[in-house]
Amino acid sequence: MIRDRFSENLRNDMSTDEWLICQDEYDPQENLKNESLFALSNGYLGIRGSFEEGTKITLPYLYVNGVFDKSETFMRELAALPNWLGIRLYVEKELIGIENCEIMEFSRVLDMKHAVLSKQYVLKDRKGRITKIEGRRFVSRNNVHRMAIELFVTPVNYEGIIEVENIIDGTIINFYDAPRFKVKHMYLTANEKLGEHGVYMESATRDRHLHVGCGCVLEAYRGEEKIMRNRMFNAFGEQAVEFGDFTAAEGETIRLVKYVSMYTERECPTYALHTTIKEEVDRFSEDGFEAELEKHSKVYDNMWEEADVRFEGDPELNRAVRFNIFHLMSTGNETDDRVSVGAKLLTGEEYGGHAFWDIELFMLPFFSYVFPQMAQNMENYRYHLLDAARDNAKKNGYKGAQYPWESADDGTEQCPDWTIEPDGTCYRCYVAVYEHHVTADVAYGIYDYVRITKDMDFLYGRGAEILTETARFWASRCEYIAEKDRYEINQVTGPDEWHEPVNNNLYTNYFARWNLRYVMALIQKMKEEKPEAYAALVEKTGLKDEELTFWEEVQSKIYLPRKEGTNLLEQFEGYFQLKDVVIDQYDENDWPIRPAILNTCKKQETQILKQPDVVLLLHLLGEEFEPELMKENYDYYEKRTLHGSSLSPSIYSVMGLKVGDDSRAYRYLKRAAFIDLLNLQKNTREGIHAANAGGVWQTIVFGFAGVSIDKDGILSVKPNMPKEWSSLSFRLHYDNAWLEIHTDGENNAAVKRLEGNPVQVKINGTTEEV
Ligand code: BGC
C-alpha cells in the first residue's frame, strides 16, 4: 500500500484508501496532467500540483479567483501569479531534485479527505549520496490566506551542510508552452525581504493595476530548535530568493516548514499588503503548521459530511466520484460573491477561468443541494454583473439583459472573437455572437436554485430583476414573421456547437418561451402577494403592463420545430434534412467511433452532434413532456451524439435512466467520473473539467438515486440502482432541511432528516413527512 511508503508521522495523518489518489511513478511526460489532478484550492486561490524544486515540463500556475487581466490576450483571463512553491535543496552544489538525481523511490498522494498533497522520494545524486525527502502541502480552508509546505529531509548515507533556497517566482507566464499565446499578466512592484527573514513579492495586473502580495518564511527545525543559518535575501530579477543552510547528521531527519500568505488589493489596501502579509506569516509560524493543518482538516471533515457520496460495489468508481466532488467543492466560495467558478476551476488555464452556462446547468444543482451558501454567492455573482449584461444587450441591439457567453470579473463578453491555429491562420470564432441560450440558462439557474433552497428573498429581489431583464431580452430577440404568424429566433447556436449558426434552435426557443412564461407568472404572484417587492421591481426595471401584454403574445407564438405527425422534436429548423449519419460502431470500451463519413463531409452537414441539445431540454424541463416523447427523442439523438464535449456523457446517463434505457447509463457515469483521472479527453493538462464534475454528481443523485422535484414541488426519490451497487447514500439540503438519503440494491429508499424543519418527501411514489 502506498501509505506504507511514508514515515509514521505522515502515514498516521493519511486517510484510508478510498480517499487517496496516488501516483507511484515519475514520468515527466505526465507532469502537466498530474499538475491538474493534484491541484489544491481553497475557494480563494488555487495552485497546481507542481514540484517544489521545479521540473522541465511544468505549468506551475497559481491563481487567485477574481484576479483577471487582459494585456495582449484576446480576453481577460485569470492571471498566473508569482508562485510561492519553490524550495530547492543542494548538497555541495548538487540540486537534490526529482530530475537531477536517480529516483530510488517515488510516490505522491492526494488525500481528498483533508485536501493535503503528500510526496515521498528517495534520490541518489551523481556522487552516490542518498537523500530521503518526504512532505506535504495544503492551502488552508480555515484561513484562506495561509498556505504551507512541510518537508522532512534525511541524508541517508552522508552528513553535511544542506543549502536551501526559499523562492517566490515572479517569472511565470500564462500559456508558457504555447509560443503564440504566451503572455505575462503581472508586473513586479516589490521584491524584497518580508521582515528580518523571509521573502516578499508584490505584483500588479498590467491593465487594471490590481496588486497581489505574497510573503513567506522557510524554517528548518531539529526537534523544536530552529536551525536555519546564514540567511541571505536576494532579488534576482523577478525571483525572490532567500538562501539559508543547515547541517544534518547521517540518518538525521530535519523538518522544513514554509509558511506562506497571500492577500490582494481586493481584501486589503495596497499600502497595507506587505504588513498584513508579514503579520499573517508571523502568526502562522507561531501557531505552527500542525495547528493550522488540524483546523483546515476539520473544515474539510465538515465539508465531506455534506458532500460525500458513498456506494457499495465499485470502490474505484466511488473514489473517482469523490475526486470530482473534491475539486468542485474546493473551488466554491462561501464568502465572496464577486467570483464564480471557472470551466476549469482554479486548476488550469483553458478558458481563462471564465464562468459559462456550465455554472447554472452543471454545477449549480450540486452547490444548491450541498452547499447552498456557495450557490447563493454564484447567483449573486450574476446579479452583480446584471448591469454589464444590460450593456451587452444594448451593444448587440437588444433590450433587457444579455449575459455573456464567457464571464470573468466585469461581466463583459470574454469569449474571444478570434482564435489562432498552430499554422498561424486566424479564424473568426462566432460562439459569443450566436450562442445566446446562456441568458435563458442564467434564468433557469435562478428558478432551480430557488426551488431547491426556497431562498424567496433572492427570488423576489435580485432574482426577479434578473428574470425580468432576461425576459425582456428574449422578447426583443424574437422576430415576428408575419406570413407565418409566429415568432422565430434566427441565427443562433444551440448547446450543440457543431451546428453554427442555425435558425430556430428548439432548445433556445423553448427556453426563451419558458423564461417569458416563468417571469409572467412570477410577476403576477408578486403583484398579488408581494406588492412591495413588486413595486421595487417596477422601480428598478421600469417594467410596464404593455410589456407583459407583448410578452404574452410572443410566448404564445414562438415557433418550436418538430417532425410533423411524430413525437420527434427537431433540434433546429432543417435538422432533419441534413445527412442522416448514425453512430453504429463502438470501440472496446463501448465508446462511439467517429463515423468514417465525417472524413469526407463536414459535421454541420450531418445530424451528428457534439453534445445533447434536445435531450438537454428534456432533462431540464422533463415535467413538460410525455414519457413516450422523451424516450423516442433520447433514442434518436443518442445514436447521433459523439460526446465531443465533456458536458455530454452525464446528461445521457441521467436521461437514459429517466426513459428506462439503463444499458449505457453506467458506462456514461464511468466515462464522466474518470474523464480527468484517465485523461480521457486528452486535455486534463489544461485543467479539471468542472461542468463534468457537476454532471457526475447529477448522474448519481438525479440518475441512479432518482432525486427530482415533482411538478407539485415535492422532493421525490425514485432509485434506479445499477446492478453493480448494493447501496448508495448521500446528503442534501432541501427547503431548509438537511436530509440523508439511502437506497439499496433493490431500489428501496429511506430519507432521514438530520437537521431543520420537517419536509414532505415522495419515496418511490409515496409521500411521507420526514
Ligand atoms: C462546450 C460548451 C461548454 C464549454 C466550456 C465547450 O466545449 O461545447 O458547452 O460551455 O466547452 O466547458
Short mmCIF file of C-alpha atoms in Angstrom, two decimals, residues 95-281:
data_model
loop_
_atom_site.label_atom_id
_atom_site.label_comp_id
_atom_site.label_asym_id
_atom_site.label_seq_id
_atom_site.Cartn_x
_atom_site.Cartn_y
_atom_site.Cartn_z
CA LEU A 95 20.43 20.11 -6.67
CA ILE A 96 18.59 17.33 -4.91
CA GLY A 97 15.66 17.29 -7.26
CA ILE A 98 13.46 14.75 -8.93
CA GLU A 99 15.03 15.40 -12.35
CA ASN A 100 18.60 15.78 -11.17
CA CYS A 101 19.06 12.52 -9.34
CA GLU A 102 18.38 8.85 -9.76
CA ILE A 103 14.95 8.10 -8.38
CA MET A 104 15.07 5.21 -5.93
CA GLU A 105 11.57 5.66 -4.55
CA PHE A 106 8.76 7.95 -5.55
CA SER A 107 5.16 8.49 -4.64
CA ARG A 108 2.64 11.26 -4.37
CA VAL A 109 -0.71 11.09 -2.70
CA LEU A 110 -3.63 13.46 -2.80
CA ASP A 111 -5.63 12.94 0.35
CA MET A 112 -9.04 14.22 -0.66
CA LYS A 113 -10.50 13.87 2.81
CA HIS A 114 -8.28 16.64 4.14
CA ALA A 115 -7.11 18.31 0.94
CA VAL A 116 -3.45 17.57 1.55
CA LEU A 117 -0.92 16.69 -1.13
CA SER A 118 1.92 14.48 0.12
CA LYS A 119 5.02 13.20 -1.56
CA GLN A 120 7.91 11.00 -0.67
CA TYR A 121 11.01 10.26 -2.60
CA VAL A 122 14.44 8.80 -2.18
CA LEU A 123 17.00 10.28 -4.54
CA LYS A 124 20.59 9.34 -5.27
CA ASP A 125 22.82 12.09 -6.65
CA ARG A 126 25.78 11.64 -9.01
CA LYS A 127 28.15 11.15 -6.12
CA GLY A 128 26.07 8.34 -4.68
CA ARG A 129 24.63 10.40 -1.83
CA ILE A 130 21.15 9.29 -0.98
CA THR A 131 18.58 11.73 0.35
CA LYS A 132 15.10 10.95 1.51
CA ILE A 133 12.56 13.74 1.15
CA GLU A 134 9.01 13.48 2.36
CA GLY A 135 6.44 16.13 2.84
CA ARG A 136 3.05 17.63 2.32
CA ARG A 137 1.34 20.86 1.49
CA PHE A 138 -2.07 22.42 1.96
CA VAL A 139 -3.85 25.66 1.20
CA SER A 140 -5.87 26.33 4.29
CA ARG A 141 -9.62 26.49 4.09
CA ASN A 142 -9.75 27.59 7.70
CA ASN A 143 -7.87 30.76 6.87
CA VAL A 144 -7.66 31.12 3.12
CA HIS A 145 -4.68 33.45 3.43
CA ARG A 146 -2.49 30.70 4.83
CA MET A 147 -0.70 28.03 2.84
CA ALA A 148 2.16 25.80 3.85
CA ILE A 149 4.65 23.18 2.81
CA GLU A 150 6.30 20.78 5.23
CA LEU A 151 9.31 18.70 4.17
CA PHE A 152 11.27 16.06 6.08
CA VAL A 153 14.79 15.79 4.74
CA THR A 154 17.08 12.91 5.66
CA PRO A 155 20.62 12.47 4.35
CA VAL A 156 20.57 8.67 4.33
CA ASN A 157 24.24 7.82 3.79
CA TYR A 158 26.08 11.08 4.33
CA GLU A 159 26.26 14.04 6.64
CA GLY A 160 26.95 17.63 5.99
CA ILE A 161 25.61 21.01 5.04
CA ILE A 162 22.37 21.23 3.12
CA GLU A 163 21.85 24.52 1.36
CA VAL A 164 18.35 25.78 0.77
CA GLU A 165 16.65 28.30 -1.46
CA ASN A 166 13.26 29.63 -0.50
CA ILE A 167 11.77 31.06 -3.66
CA ILE A 168 8.86 33.12 -4.92
CA ASP A 169 8.93 33.01 -8.67
CA GLY A 170 7.58 36.07 -10.45
CA THR A 171 8.61 34.96 -13.93
CA ILE A 172 5.58 32.75 -14.51
CA ILE A 173 3.66 33.48 -17.67
CA ASN A 174 0.34 32.19 -18.93
CA PHE A 175 0.44 29.74 -21.85
CA TYR A 176 4.10 29.22 -21.24
CA ASP A 177 4.35 26.24 -23.59
CA ALA A 178 2.23 27.74 -26.37
CA PRO A 179 4.61 30.21 -28.04
CA ARG A 180 1.91 32.14 -29.87
CA PHE A 181 -0.19 32.70 -26.78
CA LYS A 182 2.42 33.37 -24.13
CA VAL A 183 1.54 36.36 -22.04
CA LYS A 184 2.81 37.93 -18.87
CA HIS A 185 -0.05 39.38 -16.89
CA MET A 186 1.75 40.66 -13.82
CA TYR A 187 4.45 43.24 -13.37
CA LEU A 188 6.53 43.39 -10.23
CA THR A 189 6.06 46.22 -7.78
CA ALA A 190 8.17 44.83 -4.94
CA ASN A 191 10.77 42.12 -4.49
CA GLU A 192 12.14 42.42 -1.00
CA LYS A 193 12.65 40.88 2.40
CA LEU A 194 9.45 40.04 4.24
CA GLY A 195 10.88 41.09 7.60
CA GLU A 196 14.02 40.03 9.34
CA HIS A 197 13.65 36.75 7.45
CA GLY A 198 11.64 35.61 4.52
CA VAL A 199 10.78 36.94 1.11
CA TYR A 200 8.03 39.21 -0.14
CA MET A 201 6.89 39.83 -3.66
CA GLU A 202 4.21 42.15 -4.81
CA SER A 203 2.95 42.39 -8.33
CA ALA A 204 0.09 44.02 -10.15
CA THR A 205 -2.06 43.16 -13.16
CA ARG A 206 -0.91 45.03 -16.19
CA ASP A 207 -4.18 46.56 -17.30
CA ARG A 208 -6.01 47.49 -14.09
CA HIS A 209 -3.06 47.51 -11.73
CA LEU A 210 -4.63 45.24 -9.15
CA HIS A 211 -2.00 44.46 -6.56
CA VAL A 212 -1.30 40.98 -5.23
CA GLY A 213 1.14 40.32 -2.41
CA CYS A 214 2.80 37.11 -1.39
CA GLY A 215 5.18 36.52 1.51
CA CYS A 216 6.77 33.51 3.09
CA VAL A 217 9.29 32.27 5.57
CA LEU A 218 11.13 28.97 5.45
CA GLU A 219 12.21 27.45 8.76
CA ALA A 220 14.36 24.39 9.45
CA TYR A 221 13.80 22.51 12.71
CA ARG A 222 15.80 19.98 14.66
CA GLY A 223 13.12 18.96 17.11
CA GLU A 224 11.79 22.31 18.31
CA GLU A 225 15.04 24.15 17.65
CA LYS A 226 15.20 26.48 14.65
CA ILE A 227 18.43 25.70 12.83
CA MET A 228 18.44 27.69 9.58
CA ARG A 229 21.70 29.66 9.37
CA ASN A 230 23.36 32.16 7.07
CA ARG A 231 20.13 33.56 5.72
CA MET A 232 20.62 35.92 2.85
CA PHE A 233 17.94 37.57 0.76
CA ASN A 234 18.43 38.20 -2.92
CA ALA A 235 16.17 39.75 -5.52
CA PHE A 236 17.21 38.05 -8.72
CA GLY A 237 15.23 39.97 -11.27
CA GLU A 238 11.73 38.58 -10.97
CA GLN A 239 12.69 35.91 -8.48
CA ALA A 240 12.79 36.44 -4.76
CA VAL A 241 15.22 34.03 -3.15
CA GLU A 242 16.30 33.60 0.42
CA PHE A 243 19.32 31.46 0.87
CA GLY A 244 19.95 29.51 4.07
CA ASP A 245 21.69 26.36 5.23
CA PHE A 246 21.67 23.78 8.00
CA THR A 247 23.74 20.75 8.89
CA ALA A 248 22.37 17.30 9.26
CA ALA A 249 23.95 14.11 10.57
CA GLU A 250 23.75 10.86 8.65
CA GLY A 251 20.27 9.41 9.07
CA GLU A 252 19.01 12.50 10.86
CA THR A 253 15.69 13.95 9.76
CA ILE A 254 15.39 17.71 9.58
CA ARG A 255 11.97 19.27 9.26
CA LEU A 256 11.44 22.25 6.99
CA VAL A 257 8.29 24.34 7.02
CA LYS A 258 7.42 27.07 4.57
CA TYR A 259 4.72 29.40 5.89
CA VAL A 260 3.07 31.40 3.15
CA SER A 261 0.44 34.10 2.97
CA MET A 262 -1.24 35.95 0.13
CA TYR A 263 -3.59 38.92 0.02
CA THR A 264 -4.75 41.06 -2.83
CA GLU A 265 -5.94 44.62 -3.07
CA ARG A 266 -9.47 43.23 -3.15
CA GLU A 267 -9.24 42.39 0.57
CA CYS A 268 -6.61 44.79 1.79
CA PRO A 269 -5.49 48.28 0.76
CA THR A 270 -2.34 48.24 -1.34
CA TYR A 271 -0.30 50.21 1.16
CA ALA A 272 -1.06 47.61 3.84
CA LEU A 273 -0.37 44.47 1.80
CA HIS A 274 3.19 43.94 2.96
CA THR A 275 2.48 44.45 6.67
CA THR A 276 -0.71 42.42 6.58
CA ILE A 277 1.10 39.53 4.95
CA LYS A 278 4.06 39.77 7.30
CA GLU A 279 1.79 39.69 10.32
CA GLU A 280 -0.13 36.75 8.90
CA VAL A 281 3.09 34.80 8.27
#
